[in-house]
Coordinates of C-alpha atoms in Angstrom, one line a residue:
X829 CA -37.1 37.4 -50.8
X830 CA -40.7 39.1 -52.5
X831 CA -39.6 40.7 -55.6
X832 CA -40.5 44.8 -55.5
X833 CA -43.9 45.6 -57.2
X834 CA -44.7 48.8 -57.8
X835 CA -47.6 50.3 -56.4
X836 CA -49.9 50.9 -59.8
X837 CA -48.9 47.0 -60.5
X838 CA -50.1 46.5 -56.7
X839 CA -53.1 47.8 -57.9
X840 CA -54.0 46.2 -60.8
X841 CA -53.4 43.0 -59.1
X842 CA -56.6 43.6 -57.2
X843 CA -60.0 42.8 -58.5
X844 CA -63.1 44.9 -58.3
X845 CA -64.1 47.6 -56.5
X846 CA -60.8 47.5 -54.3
X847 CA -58.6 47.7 -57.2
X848 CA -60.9 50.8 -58.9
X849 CA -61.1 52.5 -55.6
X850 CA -57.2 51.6 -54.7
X851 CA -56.3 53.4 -58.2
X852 CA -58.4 56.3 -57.5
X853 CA -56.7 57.2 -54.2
X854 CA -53.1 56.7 -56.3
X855 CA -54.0 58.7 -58.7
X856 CA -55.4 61.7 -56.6
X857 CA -52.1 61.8 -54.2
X858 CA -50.2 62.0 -57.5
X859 CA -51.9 65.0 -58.2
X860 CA -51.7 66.1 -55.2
X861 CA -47.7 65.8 -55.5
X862 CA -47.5 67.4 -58.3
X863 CA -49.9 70.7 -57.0
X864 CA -47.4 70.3 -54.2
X865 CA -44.6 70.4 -56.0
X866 CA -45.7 73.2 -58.6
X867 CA -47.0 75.6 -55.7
X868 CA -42.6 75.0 -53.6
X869 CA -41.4 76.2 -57.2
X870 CA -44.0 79.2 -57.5
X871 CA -43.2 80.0 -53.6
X872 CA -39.2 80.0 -54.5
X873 CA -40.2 81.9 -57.5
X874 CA -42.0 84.4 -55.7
X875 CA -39.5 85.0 -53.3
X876 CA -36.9 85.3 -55.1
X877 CA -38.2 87.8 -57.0
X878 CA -39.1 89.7 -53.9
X879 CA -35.5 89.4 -53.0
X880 CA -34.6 90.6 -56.3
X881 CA -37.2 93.0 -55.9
X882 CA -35.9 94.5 -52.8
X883 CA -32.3 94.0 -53.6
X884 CA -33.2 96.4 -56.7
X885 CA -34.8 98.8 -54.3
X886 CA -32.3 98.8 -51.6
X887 CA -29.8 99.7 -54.3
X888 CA -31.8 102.4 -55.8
X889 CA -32.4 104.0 -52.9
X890 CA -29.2 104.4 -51.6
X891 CA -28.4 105.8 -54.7
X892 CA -30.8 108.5 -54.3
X893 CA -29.4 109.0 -50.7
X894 CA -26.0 109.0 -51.5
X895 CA -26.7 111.3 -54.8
X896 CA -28.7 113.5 -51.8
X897 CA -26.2 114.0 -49.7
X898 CA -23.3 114.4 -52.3
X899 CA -26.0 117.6 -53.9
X900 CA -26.5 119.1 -50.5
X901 CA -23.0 118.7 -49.7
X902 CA -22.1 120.3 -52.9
X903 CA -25.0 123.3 -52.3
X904 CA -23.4 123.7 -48.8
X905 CA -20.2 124.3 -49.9
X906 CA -21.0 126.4 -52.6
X907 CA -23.2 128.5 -50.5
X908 CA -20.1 129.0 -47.7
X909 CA -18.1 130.0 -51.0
X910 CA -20.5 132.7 -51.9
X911 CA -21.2 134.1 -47.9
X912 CA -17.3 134.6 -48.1
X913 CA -17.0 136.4 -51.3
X914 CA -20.0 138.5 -50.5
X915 CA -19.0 139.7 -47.1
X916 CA -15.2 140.3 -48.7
X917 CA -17.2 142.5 -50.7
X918 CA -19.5 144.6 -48.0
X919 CA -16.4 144.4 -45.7
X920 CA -18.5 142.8 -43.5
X921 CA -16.0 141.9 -40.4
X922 CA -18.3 140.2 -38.3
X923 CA -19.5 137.9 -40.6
X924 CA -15.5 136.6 -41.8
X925 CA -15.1 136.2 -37.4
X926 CA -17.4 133.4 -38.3
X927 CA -16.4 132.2 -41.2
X928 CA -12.8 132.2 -41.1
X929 CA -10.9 129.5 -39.1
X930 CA -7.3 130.7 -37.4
X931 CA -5.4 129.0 -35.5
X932 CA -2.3 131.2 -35.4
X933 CA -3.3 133.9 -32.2
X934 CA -1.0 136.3 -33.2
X935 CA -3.2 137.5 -36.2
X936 CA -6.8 138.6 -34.5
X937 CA -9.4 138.7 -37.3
X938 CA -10.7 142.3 -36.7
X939 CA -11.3 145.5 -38.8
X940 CA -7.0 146.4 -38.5
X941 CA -5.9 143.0 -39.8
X942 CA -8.6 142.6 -42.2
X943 CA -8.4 146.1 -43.8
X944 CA -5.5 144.5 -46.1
X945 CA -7.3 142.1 -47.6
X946 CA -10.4 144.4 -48.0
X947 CA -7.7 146.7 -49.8
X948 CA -6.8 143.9 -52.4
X949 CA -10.0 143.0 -53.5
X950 CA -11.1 146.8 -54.1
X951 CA -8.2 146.9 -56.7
X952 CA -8.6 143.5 -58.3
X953 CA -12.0 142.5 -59.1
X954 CA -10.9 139.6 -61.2
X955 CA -9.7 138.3 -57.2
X956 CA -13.0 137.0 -57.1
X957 CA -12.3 134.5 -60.1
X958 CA -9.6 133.4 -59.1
X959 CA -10.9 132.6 -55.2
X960 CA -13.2 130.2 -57.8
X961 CA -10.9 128.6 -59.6
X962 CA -8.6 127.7 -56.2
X963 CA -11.5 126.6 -54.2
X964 CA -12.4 124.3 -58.1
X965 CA -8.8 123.1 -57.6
X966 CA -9.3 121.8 -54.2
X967 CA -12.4 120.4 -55.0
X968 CA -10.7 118.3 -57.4
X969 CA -7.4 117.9 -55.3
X970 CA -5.3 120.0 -57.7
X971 CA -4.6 122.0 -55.1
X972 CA -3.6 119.5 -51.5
X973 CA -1.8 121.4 -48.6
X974 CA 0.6 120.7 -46.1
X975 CA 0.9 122.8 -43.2
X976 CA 4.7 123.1 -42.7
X977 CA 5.4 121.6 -45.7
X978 CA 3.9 122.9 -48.8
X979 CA 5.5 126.5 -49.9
X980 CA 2.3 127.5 -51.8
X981 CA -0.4 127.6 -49.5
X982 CA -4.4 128.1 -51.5
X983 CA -5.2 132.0 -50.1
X984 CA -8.8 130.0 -48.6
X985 CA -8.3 126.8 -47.6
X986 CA -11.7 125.5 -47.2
X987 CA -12.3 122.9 -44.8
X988 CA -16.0 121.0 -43.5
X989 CA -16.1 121.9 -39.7
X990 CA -18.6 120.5 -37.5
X991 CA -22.2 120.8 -39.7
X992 CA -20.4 123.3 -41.5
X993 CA -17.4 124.7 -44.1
X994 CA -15.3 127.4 -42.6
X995 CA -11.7 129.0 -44.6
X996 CA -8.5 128.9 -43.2
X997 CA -6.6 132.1 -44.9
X998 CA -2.9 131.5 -45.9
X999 CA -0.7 133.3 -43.6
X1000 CA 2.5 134.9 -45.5
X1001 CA 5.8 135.8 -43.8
X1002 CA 8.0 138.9 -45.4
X1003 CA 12.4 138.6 -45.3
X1004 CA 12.9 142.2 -45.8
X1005 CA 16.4 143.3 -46.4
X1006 CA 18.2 146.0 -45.2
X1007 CA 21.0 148.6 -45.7
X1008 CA 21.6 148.8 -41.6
X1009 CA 20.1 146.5 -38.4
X1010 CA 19.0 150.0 -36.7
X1011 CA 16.7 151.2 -39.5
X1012 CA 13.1 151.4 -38.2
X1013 CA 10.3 148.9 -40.2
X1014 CA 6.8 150.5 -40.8
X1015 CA 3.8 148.3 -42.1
X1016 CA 0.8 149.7 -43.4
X1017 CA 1.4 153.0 -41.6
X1018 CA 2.3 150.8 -38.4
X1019 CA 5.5 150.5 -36.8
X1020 CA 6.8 147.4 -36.5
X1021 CA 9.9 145.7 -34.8
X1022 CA 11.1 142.8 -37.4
X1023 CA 11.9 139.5 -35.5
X1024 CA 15.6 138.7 -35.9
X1025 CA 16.8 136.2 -38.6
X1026 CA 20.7 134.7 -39.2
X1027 CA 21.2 137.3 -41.3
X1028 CA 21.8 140.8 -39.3
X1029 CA 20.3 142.4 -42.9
X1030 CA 17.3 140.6 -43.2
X1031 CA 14.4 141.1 -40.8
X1032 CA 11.4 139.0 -40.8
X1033 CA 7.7 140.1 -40.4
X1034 CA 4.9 138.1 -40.1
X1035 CA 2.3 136.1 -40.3
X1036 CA 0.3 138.3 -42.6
X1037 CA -3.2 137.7 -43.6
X1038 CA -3.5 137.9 -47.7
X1039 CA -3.9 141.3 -49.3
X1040 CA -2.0 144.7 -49.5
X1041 CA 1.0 145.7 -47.6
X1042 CA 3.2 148.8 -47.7
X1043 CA 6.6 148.2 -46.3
X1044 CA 8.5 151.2 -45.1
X1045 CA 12.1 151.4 -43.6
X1046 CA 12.9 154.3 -42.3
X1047 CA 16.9 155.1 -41.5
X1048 CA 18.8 157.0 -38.6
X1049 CA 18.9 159.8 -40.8
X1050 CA 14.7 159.6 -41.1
X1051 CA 15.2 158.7 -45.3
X1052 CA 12.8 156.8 -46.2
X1053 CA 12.0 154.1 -48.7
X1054 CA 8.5 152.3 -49.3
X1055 CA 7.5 149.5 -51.2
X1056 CA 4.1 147.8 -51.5
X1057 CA 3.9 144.1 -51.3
X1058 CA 0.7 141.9 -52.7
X1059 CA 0.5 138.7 -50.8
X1060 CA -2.5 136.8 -52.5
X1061 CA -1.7 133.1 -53.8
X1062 CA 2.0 131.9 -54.4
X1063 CA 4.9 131.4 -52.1
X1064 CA 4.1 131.4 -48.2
X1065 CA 7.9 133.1 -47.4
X1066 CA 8.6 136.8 -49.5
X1067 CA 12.0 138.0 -49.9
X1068 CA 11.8 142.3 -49.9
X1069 CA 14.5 144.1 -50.5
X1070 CA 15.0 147.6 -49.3
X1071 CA 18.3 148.4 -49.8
X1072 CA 18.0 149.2 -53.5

């Protein structure tokens, strides 16, 4: 068996011009190795800093996107807030049609059921605040509810429909009590017939949009007692009692 010999003692084994022109050749595909070598570490160096590059990039701009859609979401809702208030304030019916989401058919948004609420505002500027501060609570979910189960229902619940935000108003429901089951139930200058409840003396009326109600019960003997009910924020069910 030859014993190994590397190839620079190969070389200068030879004699000459073989052995000059033999380590000439070595010596350039050594360099050569090394330029090879030096350029694969500036490619991976190159790319990954594109990587990182684009990495950085990607990042950023979804960033920007996300902090773009979470402004105009913000700006959207914020702008929905301020239609409401402002067509609360010109009594603008046809605008709330639009704007106000109900699912209960028994309460038509129209100039009749609407005329309560208009009523409310008139007398409480302050209403206005406080539809900001509810509509700041359910921004931060302060304020979460539960159709059928949470008593306390926001007076606006706003919700994002479709491409846009539309308010579901809380819809209150009045026990009033009486002194006899015949006596006659007059809302807001309307008669009404009170739906039955367990109790003979307790008559229920409802759903009732927020805002101003006058409750009057007239008797057989046409005596009459009135008493004006606010329904804005707080408990979804009203106790009344008449026969005081």
């Amino acid at each position: 068996m030859k014993p190994y010999t590397s190839e620079p003692d190969r070389i200068e084994g030879g004699s000459g011009k073989d052995g000059a022109a033999a380590l000439a050749r070595y010596a350039r595909r050594q360099q050569a190795h090394v330029l090879s070598r030096e350029k694969r570490k500036k490619t991976v160096r190159f790319f990954s800093w594109l990587f990182f590059a684009l990495a950085v990039a990607w990042g950023a701009g979804t960033l920007i996107w996300n902090g773009y859609g979470a402004l105009k979401t913000a700006a959207s809702r914020e702008m929905a807030i301020r239609q409401l208030k402002n067509a609360i304030d010109d009594h603008d019916v046809a605008a709330l049609r639009g704007m106000l989401r109900v699912t209960n058919e028994e309460v038509p948004i129209n100039e009749k059921t609407l005329a309560p609420l208009f009523a409310y505002f008139d007398r409480h500027s302050e209403a206005y605040d406080e539809l900001d501060k509810e509509f700041d609570r359910q921004r931060k979910g302060e304020h979460v509810y539960i159709k059928g189960l949470t008593s306390r229902p926001p007076v606006f619940a706003i919700h994002a429909f479709r491409d846009r935000y539309v308010f579901e108003p809380a819809f209150y429901f009045l026990h009033v009590r009486v002194a006899a089951p015949e006596v006659t139930l007059v809302v807001n200058g309307v008669t009404r017939k009170g739906e039955a409840t367990k109790d003979p003396f307790v008559q229920k009326i409802g759903p009732c949009l927020p805002g101003v109600y006058e409750i009057t019960v007239v008797d057989r003997n046409g005596k009459k007692k009135t008493v004006r009910v606010e329904l804005f924020g707080g408990a979804r069910v009203r106790e009344i009692d008449l026969t005081k």
